[in-house]
PDB file of C-alpha atoms in Angstrom:
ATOM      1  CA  UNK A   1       0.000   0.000   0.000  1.00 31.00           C
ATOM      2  CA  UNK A   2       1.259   3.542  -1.018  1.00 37.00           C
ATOM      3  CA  UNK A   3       0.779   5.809   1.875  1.00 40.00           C
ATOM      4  CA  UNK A   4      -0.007   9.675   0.422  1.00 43.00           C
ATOM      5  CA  UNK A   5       2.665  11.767   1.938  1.00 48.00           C
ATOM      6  CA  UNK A   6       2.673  15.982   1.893  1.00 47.00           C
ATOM      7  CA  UNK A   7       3.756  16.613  -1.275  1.00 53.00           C
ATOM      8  CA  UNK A   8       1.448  14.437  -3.192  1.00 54.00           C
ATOM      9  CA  UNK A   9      -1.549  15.650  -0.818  1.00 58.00           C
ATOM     10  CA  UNK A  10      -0.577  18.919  -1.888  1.00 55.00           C
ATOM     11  CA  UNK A  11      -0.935  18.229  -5.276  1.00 60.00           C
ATOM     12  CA  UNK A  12      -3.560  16.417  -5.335  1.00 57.00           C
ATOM     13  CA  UNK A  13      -5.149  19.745  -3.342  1.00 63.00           C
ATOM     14  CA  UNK A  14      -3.823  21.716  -6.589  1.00 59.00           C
ATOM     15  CA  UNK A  15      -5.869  19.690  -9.068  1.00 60.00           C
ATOM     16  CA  UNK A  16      -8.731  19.654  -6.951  1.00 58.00           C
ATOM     17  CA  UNK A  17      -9.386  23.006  -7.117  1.00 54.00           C
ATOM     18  CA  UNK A  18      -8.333  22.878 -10.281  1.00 53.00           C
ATOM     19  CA  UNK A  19     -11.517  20.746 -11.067  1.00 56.00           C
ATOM     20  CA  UNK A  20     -13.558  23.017  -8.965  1.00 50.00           C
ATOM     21  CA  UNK A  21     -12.734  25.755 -11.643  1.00 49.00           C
ATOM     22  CA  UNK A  22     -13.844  23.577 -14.290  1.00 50.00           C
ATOM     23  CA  UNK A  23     -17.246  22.438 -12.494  1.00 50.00           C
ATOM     24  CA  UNK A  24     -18.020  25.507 -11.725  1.00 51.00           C
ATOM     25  CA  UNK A  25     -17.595  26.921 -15.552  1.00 48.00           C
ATOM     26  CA  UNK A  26     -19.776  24.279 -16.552  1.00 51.00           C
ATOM     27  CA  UNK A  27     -22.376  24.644 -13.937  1.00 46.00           C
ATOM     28  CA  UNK A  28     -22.947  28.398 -14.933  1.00 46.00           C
ATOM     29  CA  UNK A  29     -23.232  27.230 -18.462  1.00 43.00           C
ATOM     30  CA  UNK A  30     -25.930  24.913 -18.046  1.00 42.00           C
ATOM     31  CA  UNK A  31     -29.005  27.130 -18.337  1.00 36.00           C
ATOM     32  CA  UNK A  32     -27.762  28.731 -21.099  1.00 32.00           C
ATOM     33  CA  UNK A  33     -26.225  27.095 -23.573  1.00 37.00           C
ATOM     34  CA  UNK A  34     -25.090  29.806 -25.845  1.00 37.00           C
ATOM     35  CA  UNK A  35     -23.258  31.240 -22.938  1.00 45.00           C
ATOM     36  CA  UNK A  36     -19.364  31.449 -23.194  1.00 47.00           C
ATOM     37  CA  UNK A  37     -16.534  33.081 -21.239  1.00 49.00           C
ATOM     38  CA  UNK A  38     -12.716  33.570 -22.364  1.00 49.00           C
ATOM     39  CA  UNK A  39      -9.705  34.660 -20.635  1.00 52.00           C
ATOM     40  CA  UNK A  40      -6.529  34.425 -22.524  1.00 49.00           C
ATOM     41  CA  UNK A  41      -4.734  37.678 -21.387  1.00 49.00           C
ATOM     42  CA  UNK A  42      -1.450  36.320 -23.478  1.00 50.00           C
ATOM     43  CA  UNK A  43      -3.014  35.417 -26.790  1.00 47.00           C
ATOM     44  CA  UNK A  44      -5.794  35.570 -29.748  1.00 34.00           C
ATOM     45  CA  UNK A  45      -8.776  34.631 -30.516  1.00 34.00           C
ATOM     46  CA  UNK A  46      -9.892  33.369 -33.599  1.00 31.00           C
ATOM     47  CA  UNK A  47     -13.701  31.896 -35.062  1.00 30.00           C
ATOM     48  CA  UNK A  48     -11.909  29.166 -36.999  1.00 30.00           C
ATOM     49  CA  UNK A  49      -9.836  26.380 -35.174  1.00 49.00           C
ATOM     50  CA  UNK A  50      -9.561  22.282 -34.287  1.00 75.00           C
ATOM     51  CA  UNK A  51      -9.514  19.574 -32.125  1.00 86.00           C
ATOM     52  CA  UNK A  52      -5.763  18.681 -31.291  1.00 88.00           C
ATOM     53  CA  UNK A  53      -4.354  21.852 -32.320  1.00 85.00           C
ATOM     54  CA  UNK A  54      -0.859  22.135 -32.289  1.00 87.00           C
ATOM     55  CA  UNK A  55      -0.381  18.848 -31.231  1.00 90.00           C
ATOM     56  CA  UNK A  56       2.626  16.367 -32.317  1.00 91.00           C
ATOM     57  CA  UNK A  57       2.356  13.785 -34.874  1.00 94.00           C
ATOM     58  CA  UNK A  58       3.460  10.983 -32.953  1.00 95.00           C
ATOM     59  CA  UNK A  59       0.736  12.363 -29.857  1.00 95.00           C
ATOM     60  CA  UNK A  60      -1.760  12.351 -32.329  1.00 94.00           C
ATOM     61  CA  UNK A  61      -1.316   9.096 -33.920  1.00 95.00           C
ATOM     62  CA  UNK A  62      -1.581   7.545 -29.770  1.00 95.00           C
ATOM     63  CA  UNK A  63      -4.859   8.732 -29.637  1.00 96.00           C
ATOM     64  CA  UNK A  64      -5.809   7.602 -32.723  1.00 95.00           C
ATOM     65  CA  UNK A  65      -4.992   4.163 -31.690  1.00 95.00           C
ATOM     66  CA  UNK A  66      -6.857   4.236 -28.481  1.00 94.00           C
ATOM     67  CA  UNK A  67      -9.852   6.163 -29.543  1.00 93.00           C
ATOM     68  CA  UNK A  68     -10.141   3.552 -32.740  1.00 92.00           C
ATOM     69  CA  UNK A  69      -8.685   0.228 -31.112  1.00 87.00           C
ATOM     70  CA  UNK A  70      -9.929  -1.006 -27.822  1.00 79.00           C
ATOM     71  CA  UNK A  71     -13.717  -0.773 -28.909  1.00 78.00           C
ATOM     72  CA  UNK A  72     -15.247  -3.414 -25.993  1.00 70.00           C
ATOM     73  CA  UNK A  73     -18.440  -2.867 -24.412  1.00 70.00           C
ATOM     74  CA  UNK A  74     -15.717  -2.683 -20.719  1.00 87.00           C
ATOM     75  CA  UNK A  75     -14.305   0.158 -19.562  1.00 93.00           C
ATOM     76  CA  UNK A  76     -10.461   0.289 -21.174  1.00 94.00           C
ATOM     77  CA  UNK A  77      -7.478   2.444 -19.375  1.00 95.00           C
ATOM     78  CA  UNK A  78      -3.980   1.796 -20.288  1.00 95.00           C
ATOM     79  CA  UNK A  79      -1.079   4.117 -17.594  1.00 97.00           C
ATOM     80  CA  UNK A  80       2.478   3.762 -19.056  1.00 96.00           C
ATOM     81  CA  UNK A  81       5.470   5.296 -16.763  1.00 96.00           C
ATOM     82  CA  UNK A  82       8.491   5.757 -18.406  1.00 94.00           C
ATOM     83  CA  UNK A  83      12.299   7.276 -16.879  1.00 95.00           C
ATOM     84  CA  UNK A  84       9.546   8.814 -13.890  1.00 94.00           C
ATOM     85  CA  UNK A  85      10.241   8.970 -10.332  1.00 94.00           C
ATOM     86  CA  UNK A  86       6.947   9.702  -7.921  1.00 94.00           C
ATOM     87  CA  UNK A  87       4.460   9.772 -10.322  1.00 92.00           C
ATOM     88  CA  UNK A  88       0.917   9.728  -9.391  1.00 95.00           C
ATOM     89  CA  UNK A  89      -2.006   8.735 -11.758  1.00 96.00           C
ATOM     90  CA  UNK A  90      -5.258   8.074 -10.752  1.00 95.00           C
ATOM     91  CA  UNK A  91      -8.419   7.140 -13.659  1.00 96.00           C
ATOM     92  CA  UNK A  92     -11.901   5.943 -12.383  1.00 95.00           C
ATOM     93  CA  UNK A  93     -14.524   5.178 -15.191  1.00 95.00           C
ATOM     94  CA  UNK A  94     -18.321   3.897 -14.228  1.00 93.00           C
ATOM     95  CA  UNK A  95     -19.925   2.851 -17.497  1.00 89.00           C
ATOM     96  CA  UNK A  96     -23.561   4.190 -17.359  1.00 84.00           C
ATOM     97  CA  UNK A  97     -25.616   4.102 -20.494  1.00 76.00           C
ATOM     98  CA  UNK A  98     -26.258   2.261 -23.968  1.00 76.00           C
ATOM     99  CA  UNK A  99     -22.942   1.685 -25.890  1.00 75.00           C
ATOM    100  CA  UNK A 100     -19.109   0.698 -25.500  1.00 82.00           C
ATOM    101  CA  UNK A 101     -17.057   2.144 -22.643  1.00 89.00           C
ATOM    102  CA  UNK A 102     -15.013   4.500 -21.650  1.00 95.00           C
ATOM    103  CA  UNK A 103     -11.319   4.717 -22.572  1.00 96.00           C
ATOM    104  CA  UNK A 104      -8.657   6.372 -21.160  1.00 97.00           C
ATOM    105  CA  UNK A 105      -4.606   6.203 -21.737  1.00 97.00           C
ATOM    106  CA  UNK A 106      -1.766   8.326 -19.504  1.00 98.00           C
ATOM    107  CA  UNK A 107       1.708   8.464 -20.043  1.00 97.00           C
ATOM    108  CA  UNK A 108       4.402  10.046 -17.931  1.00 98.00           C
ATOM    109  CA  UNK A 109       8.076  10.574 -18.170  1.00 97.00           C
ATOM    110  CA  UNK A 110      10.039  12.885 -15.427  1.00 97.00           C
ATOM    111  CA  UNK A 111       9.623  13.816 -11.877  1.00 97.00           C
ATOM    112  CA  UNK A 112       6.670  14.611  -9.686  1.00 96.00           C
ATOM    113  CA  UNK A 113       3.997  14.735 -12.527  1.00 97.00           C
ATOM    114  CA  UNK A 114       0.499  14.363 -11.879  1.00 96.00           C
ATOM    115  CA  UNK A 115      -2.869  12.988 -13.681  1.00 97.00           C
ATOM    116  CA  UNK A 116      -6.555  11.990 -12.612  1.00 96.00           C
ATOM    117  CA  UNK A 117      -8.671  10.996 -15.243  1.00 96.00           C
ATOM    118  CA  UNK A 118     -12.586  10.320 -14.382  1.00 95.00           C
ATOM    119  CA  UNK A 119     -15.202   9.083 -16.630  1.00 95.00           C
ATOM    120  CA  UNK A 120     -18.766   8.529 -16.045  1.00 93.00           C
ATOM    121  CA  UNK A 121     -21.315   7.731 -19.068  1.00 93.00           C
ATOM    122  CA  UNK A 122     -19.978   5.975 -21.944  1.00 91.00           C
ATOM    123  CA  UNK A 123     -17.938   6.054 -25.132  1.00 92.00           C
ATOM    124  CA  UNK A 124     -15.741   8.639 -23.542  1.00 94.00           C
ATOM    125  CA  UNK A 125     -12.250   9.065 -24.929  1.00 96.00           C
ATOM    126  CA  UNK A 126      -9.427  11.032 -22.306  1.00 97.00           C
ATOM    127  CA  UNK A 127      -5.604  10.977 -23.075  1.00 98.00           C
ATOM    128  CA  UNK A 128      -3.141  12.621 -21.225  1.00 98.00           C
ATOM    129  CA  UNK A 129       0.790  12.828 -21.904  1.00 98.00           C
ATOM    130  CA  UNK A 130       3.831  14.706 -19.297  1.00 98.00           C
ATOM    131  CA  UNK A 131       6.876  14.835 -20.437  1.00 98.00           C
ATOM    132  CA  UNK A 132       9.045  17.105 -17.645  1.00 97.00           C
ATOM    133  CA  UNK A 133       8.543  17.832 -13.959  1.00 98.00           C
ATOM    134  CA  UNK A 134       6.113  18.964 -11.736  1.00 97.00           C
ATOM    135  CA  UNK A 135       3.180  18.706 -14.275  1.00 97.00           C
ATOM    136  CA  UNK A 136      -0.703  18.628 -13.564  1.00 97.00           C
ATOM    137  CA  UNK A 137      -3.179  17.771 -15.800  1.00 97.00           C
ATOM    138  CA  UNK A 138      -6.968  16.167 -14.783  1.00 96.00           C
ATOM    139  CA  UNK A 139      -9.692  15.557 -17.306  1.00 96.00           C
ATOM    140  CA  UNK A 140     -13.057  14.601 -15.930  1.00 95.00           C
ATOM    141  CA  UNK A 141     -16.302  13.781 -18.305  1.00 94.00           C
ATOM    142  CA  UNK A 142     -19.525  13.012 -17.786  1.00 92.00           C
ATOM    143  CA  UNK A 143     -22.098  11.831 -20.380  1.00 91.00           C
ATOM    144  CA  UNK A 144     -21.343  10.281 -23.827  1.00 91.00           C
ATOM    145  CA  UNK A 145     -18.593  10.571 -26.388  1.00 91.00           C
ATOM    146  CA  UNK A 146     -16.572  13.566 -25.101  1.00 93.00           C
ATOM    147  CA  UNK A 147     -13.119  13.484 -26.670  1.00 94.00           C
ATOM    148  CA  UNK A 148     -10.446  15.013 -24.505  1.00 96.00           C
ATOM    149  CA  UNK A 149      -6.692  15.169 -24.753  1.00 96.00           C
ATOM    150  CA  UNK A 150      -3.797  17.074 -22.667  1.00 97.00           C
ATOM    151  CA  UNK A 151      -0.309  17.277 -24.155  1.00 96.00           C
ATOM    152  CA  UNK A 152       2.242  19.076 -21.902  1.00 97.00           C
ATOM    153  CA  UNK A 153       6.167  18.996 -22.671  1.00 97.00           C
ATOM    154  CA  UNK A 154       7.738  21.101 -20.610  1.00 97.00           C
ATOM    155  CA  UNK A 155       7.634  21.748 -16.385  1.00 97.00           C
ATOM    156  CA  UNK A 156       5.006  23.365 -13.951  1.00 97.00           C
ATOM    157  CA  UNK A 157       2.099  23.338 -16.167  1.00 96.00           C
ATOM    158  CA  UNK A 158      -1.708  22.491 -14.736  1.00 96.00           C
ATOM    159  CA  UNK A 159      -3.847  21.751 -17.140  1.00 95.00           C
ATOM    160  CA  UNK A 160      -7.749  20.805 -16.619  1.00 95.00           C
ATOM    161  CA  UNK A 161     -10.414  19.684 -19.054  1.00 94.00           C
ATOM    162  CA  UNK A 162     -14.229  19.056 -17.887  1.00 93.00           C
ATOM    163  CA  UNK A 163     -17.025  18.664 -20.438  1.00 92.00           C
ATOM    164  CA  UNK A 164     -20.838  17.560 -19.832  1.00 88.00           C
ATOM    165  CA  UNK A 165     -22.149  15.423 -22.948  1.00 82.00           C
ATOM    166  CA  UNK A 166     -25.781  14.415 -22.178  1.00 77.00           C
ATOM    167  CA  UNK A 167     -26.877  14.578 -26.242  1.00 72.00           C
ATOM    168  CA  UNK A 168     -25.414  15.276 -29.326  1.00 69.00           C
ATOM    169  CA  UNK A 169     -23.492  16.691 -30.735  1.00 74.00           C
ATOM    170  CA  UNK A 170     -20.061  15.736 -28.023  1.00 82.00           C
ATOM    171  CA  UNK A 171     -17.835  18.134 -27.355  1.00 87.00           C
ATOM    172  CA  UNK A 172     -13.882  17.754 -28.508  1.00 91.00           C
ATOM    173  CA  UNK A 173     -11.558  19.746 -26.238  1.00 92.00           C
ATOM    174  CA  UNK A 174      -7.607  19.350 -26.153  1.00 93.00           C
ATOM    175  CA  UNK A 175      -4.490  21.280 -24.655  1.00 93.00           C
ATOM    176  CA  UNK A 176      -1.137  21.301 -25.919  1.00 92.00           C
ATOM    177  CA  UNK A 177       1.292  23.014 -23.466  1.00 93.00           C
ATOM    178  CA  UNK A 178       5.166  23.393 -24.364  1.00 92.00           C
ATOM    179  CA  UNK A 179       8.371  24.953 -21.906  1.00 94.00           C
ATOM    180  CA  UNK A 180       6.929  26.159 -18.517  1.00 95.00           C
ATOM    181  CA  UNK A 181       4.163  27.172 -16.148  1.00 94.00           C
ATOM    182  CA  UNK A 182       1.517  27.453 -18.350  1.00 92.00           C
ATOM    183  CA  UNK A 183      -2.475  27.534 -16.643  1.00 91.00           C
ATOM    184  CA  UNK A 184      -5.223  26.056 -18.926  1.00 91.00           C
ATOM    185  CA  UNK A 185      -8.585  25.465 -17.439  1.00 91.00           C
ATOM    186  CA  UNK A 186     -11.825  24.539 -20.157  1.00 90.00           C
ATOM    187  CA  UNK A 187     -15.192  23.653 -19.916  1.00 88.00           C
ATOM    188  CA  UNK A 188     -17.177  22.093 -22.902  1.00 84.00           C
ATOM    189  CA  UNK A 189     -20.680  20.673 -23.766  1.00 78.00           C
ATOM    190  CA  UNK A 190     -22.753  20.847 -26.728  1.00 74.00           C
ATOM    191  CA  UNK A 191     -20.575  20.249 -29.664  1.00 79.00           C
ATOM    192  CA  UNK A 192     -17.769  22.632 -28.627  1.00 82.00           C
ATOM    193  CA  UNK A 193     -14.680  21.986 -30.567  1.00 84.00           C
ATOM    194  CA  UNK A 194     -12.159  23.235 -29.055  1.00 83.00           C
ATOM    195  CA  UNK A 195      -7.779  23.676 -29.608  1.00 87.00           C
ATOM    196  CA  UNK A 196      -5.214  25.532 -26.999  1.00 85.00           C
ATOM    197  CA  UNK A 197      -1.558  25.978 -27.676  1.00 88.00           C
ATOM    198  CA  UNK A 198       0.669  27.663 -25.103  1.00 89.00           C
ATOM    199  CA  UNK A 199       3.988  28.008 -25.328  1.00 88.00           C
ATOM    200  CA  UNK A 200       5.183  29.270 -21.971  1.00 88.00           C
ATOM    201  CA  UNK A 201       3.849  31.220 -19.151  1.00 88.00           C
ATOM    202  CA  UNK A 202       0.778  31.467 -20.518  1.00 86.00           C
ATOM    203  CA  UNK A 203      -3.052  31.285 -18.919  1.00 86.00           C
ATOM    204  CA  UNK A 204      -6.486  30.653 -20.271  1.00 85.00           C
ATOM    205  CA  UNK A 205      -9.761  29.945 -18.619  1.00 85.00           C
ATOM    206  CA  UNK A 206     -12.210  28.829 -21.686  1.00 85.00           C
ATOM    207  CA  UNK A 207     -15.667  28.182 -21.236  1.00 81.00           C
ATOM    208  CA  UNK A 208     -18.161  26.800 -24.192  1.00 70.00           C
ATOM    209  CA  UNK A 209     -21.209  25.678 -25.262  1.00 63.00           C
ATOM    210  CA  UNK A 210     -23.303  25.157 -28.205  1.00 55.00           C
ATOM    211  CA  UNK A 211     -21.741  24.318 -31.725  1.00 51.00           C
ATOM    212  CA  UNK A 212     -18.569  26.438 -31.308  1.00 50.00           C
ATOM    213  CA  UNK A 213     -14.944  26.463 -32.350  1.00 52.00           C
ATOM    214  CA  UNK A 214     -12.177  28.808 -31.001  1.00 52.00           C
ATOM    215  CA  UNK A 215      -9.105  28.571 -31.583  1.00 52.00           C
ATOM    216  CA  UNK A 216      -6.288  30.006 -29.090  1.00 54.00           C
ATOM    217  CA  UNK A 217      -2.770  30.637 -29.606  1.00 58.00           C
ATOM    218  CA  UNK A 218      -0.454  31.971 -27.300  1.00 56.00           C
ATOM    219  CA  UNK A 219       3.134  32.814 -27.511  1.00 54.00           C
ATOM    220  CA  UNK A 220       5.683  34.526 -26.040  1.00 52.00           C
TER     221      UNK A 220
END
């Protein structure tokens, strides 16, 4: 048994309230569903825009796999740890619904990182990929077929994606963070497609709904 010391309490703490950012984004959505809400002091933006922007190839092609491959009526979740030292992942998925399961895949490399995934509903997709130190990243769905991804390669960055899919049309949110302490919290339901690329010291609080894409870019 792996007893939680001080440092991972504190960052499980960190995500937490992380996730209470999220919830409560998509909690003020819910009676409106046109409503929206950016923050992205750093960066642009624009009407036009993708799922898995700015994303790597080789990232890419991983999710492909487990999105297309895998496709039991189970739950599926695959963690791989690579060159890491105290890593902490934690995924819980409760199939609820008509339809295959959930499916979730993390992989770390480096120090310290962090990642919770948590799925309820069904045909859920989550990915999640550290590469660097002291990285947090939690993606928690609820409802059917909300596709969500979090690329970070670099140190210090938190990244949090929560989406509500009760209907059609799912939502499609992803986060690609490179170099350091970037801050990326979203919210999604309702056919929100959604890509964020930071590249370093960077924040953005995004919250959609309805059958909208944005597209943020942020540089130095």
């Amino acid at each position: 048994m792996k007893v939680i010391g001080s440092t991972t309490s504190f960052r499980l703490s960190r995500l937490a309230k992380a996730f209470f950012v999220c919830t409560g984004l998509l909690a003020s959505s819910a009676p409106i569903m046109a409503n929206s809400l950016f923050f992205a002091p750093n960066g642009g933006v624009e009407s036009t825009g993708d799922f898995l922007h700015g994303v790597g190839q080789d990232v890419i092609n991983d999710y492909n796999d487990l999105e297309f491959g895998n496709n039991d009526i189970d739950n599926y979740s695959e963690v791989n740890i690579t060159n890491a030292t105290d890593s902490l992942v934690i995924v819980s998925q409760v199939k609820a619904g008509f339809g295959r399961g959930n499916k979730s895949s993390v992989n770390q490399t480096g120090v310290s990182n962090t990642a919770i995934v948590g799925q309820i509903g069904s045909g859920n997709v989550a990915y999640i990929s550290q590469d660097g130190d002291g990285n947090a990243a939690g993606i928690g769905q609820l409802g059917m077929h909300g596709e969500a991804l979090i690329n970070q390669d670099g140190n210090n960055n938190l990244a949090v994606i929560g989406q509500a899919n009760m209907i059609y049309p799912s939502s499609k949110l992803s986060v690609n963070q490179e170099n350091d302490n970037n801050i990326a919290f979203v919210a999604g339901s309702g056919g929100a497609d959604l890509g964020i690329s930071q590249d370093g010291g960077d924040a953005a609080i995004i919250n959609a709904s309805g059958a909208m894409r944005i597209y943020i870019n942020q540089t130095n």
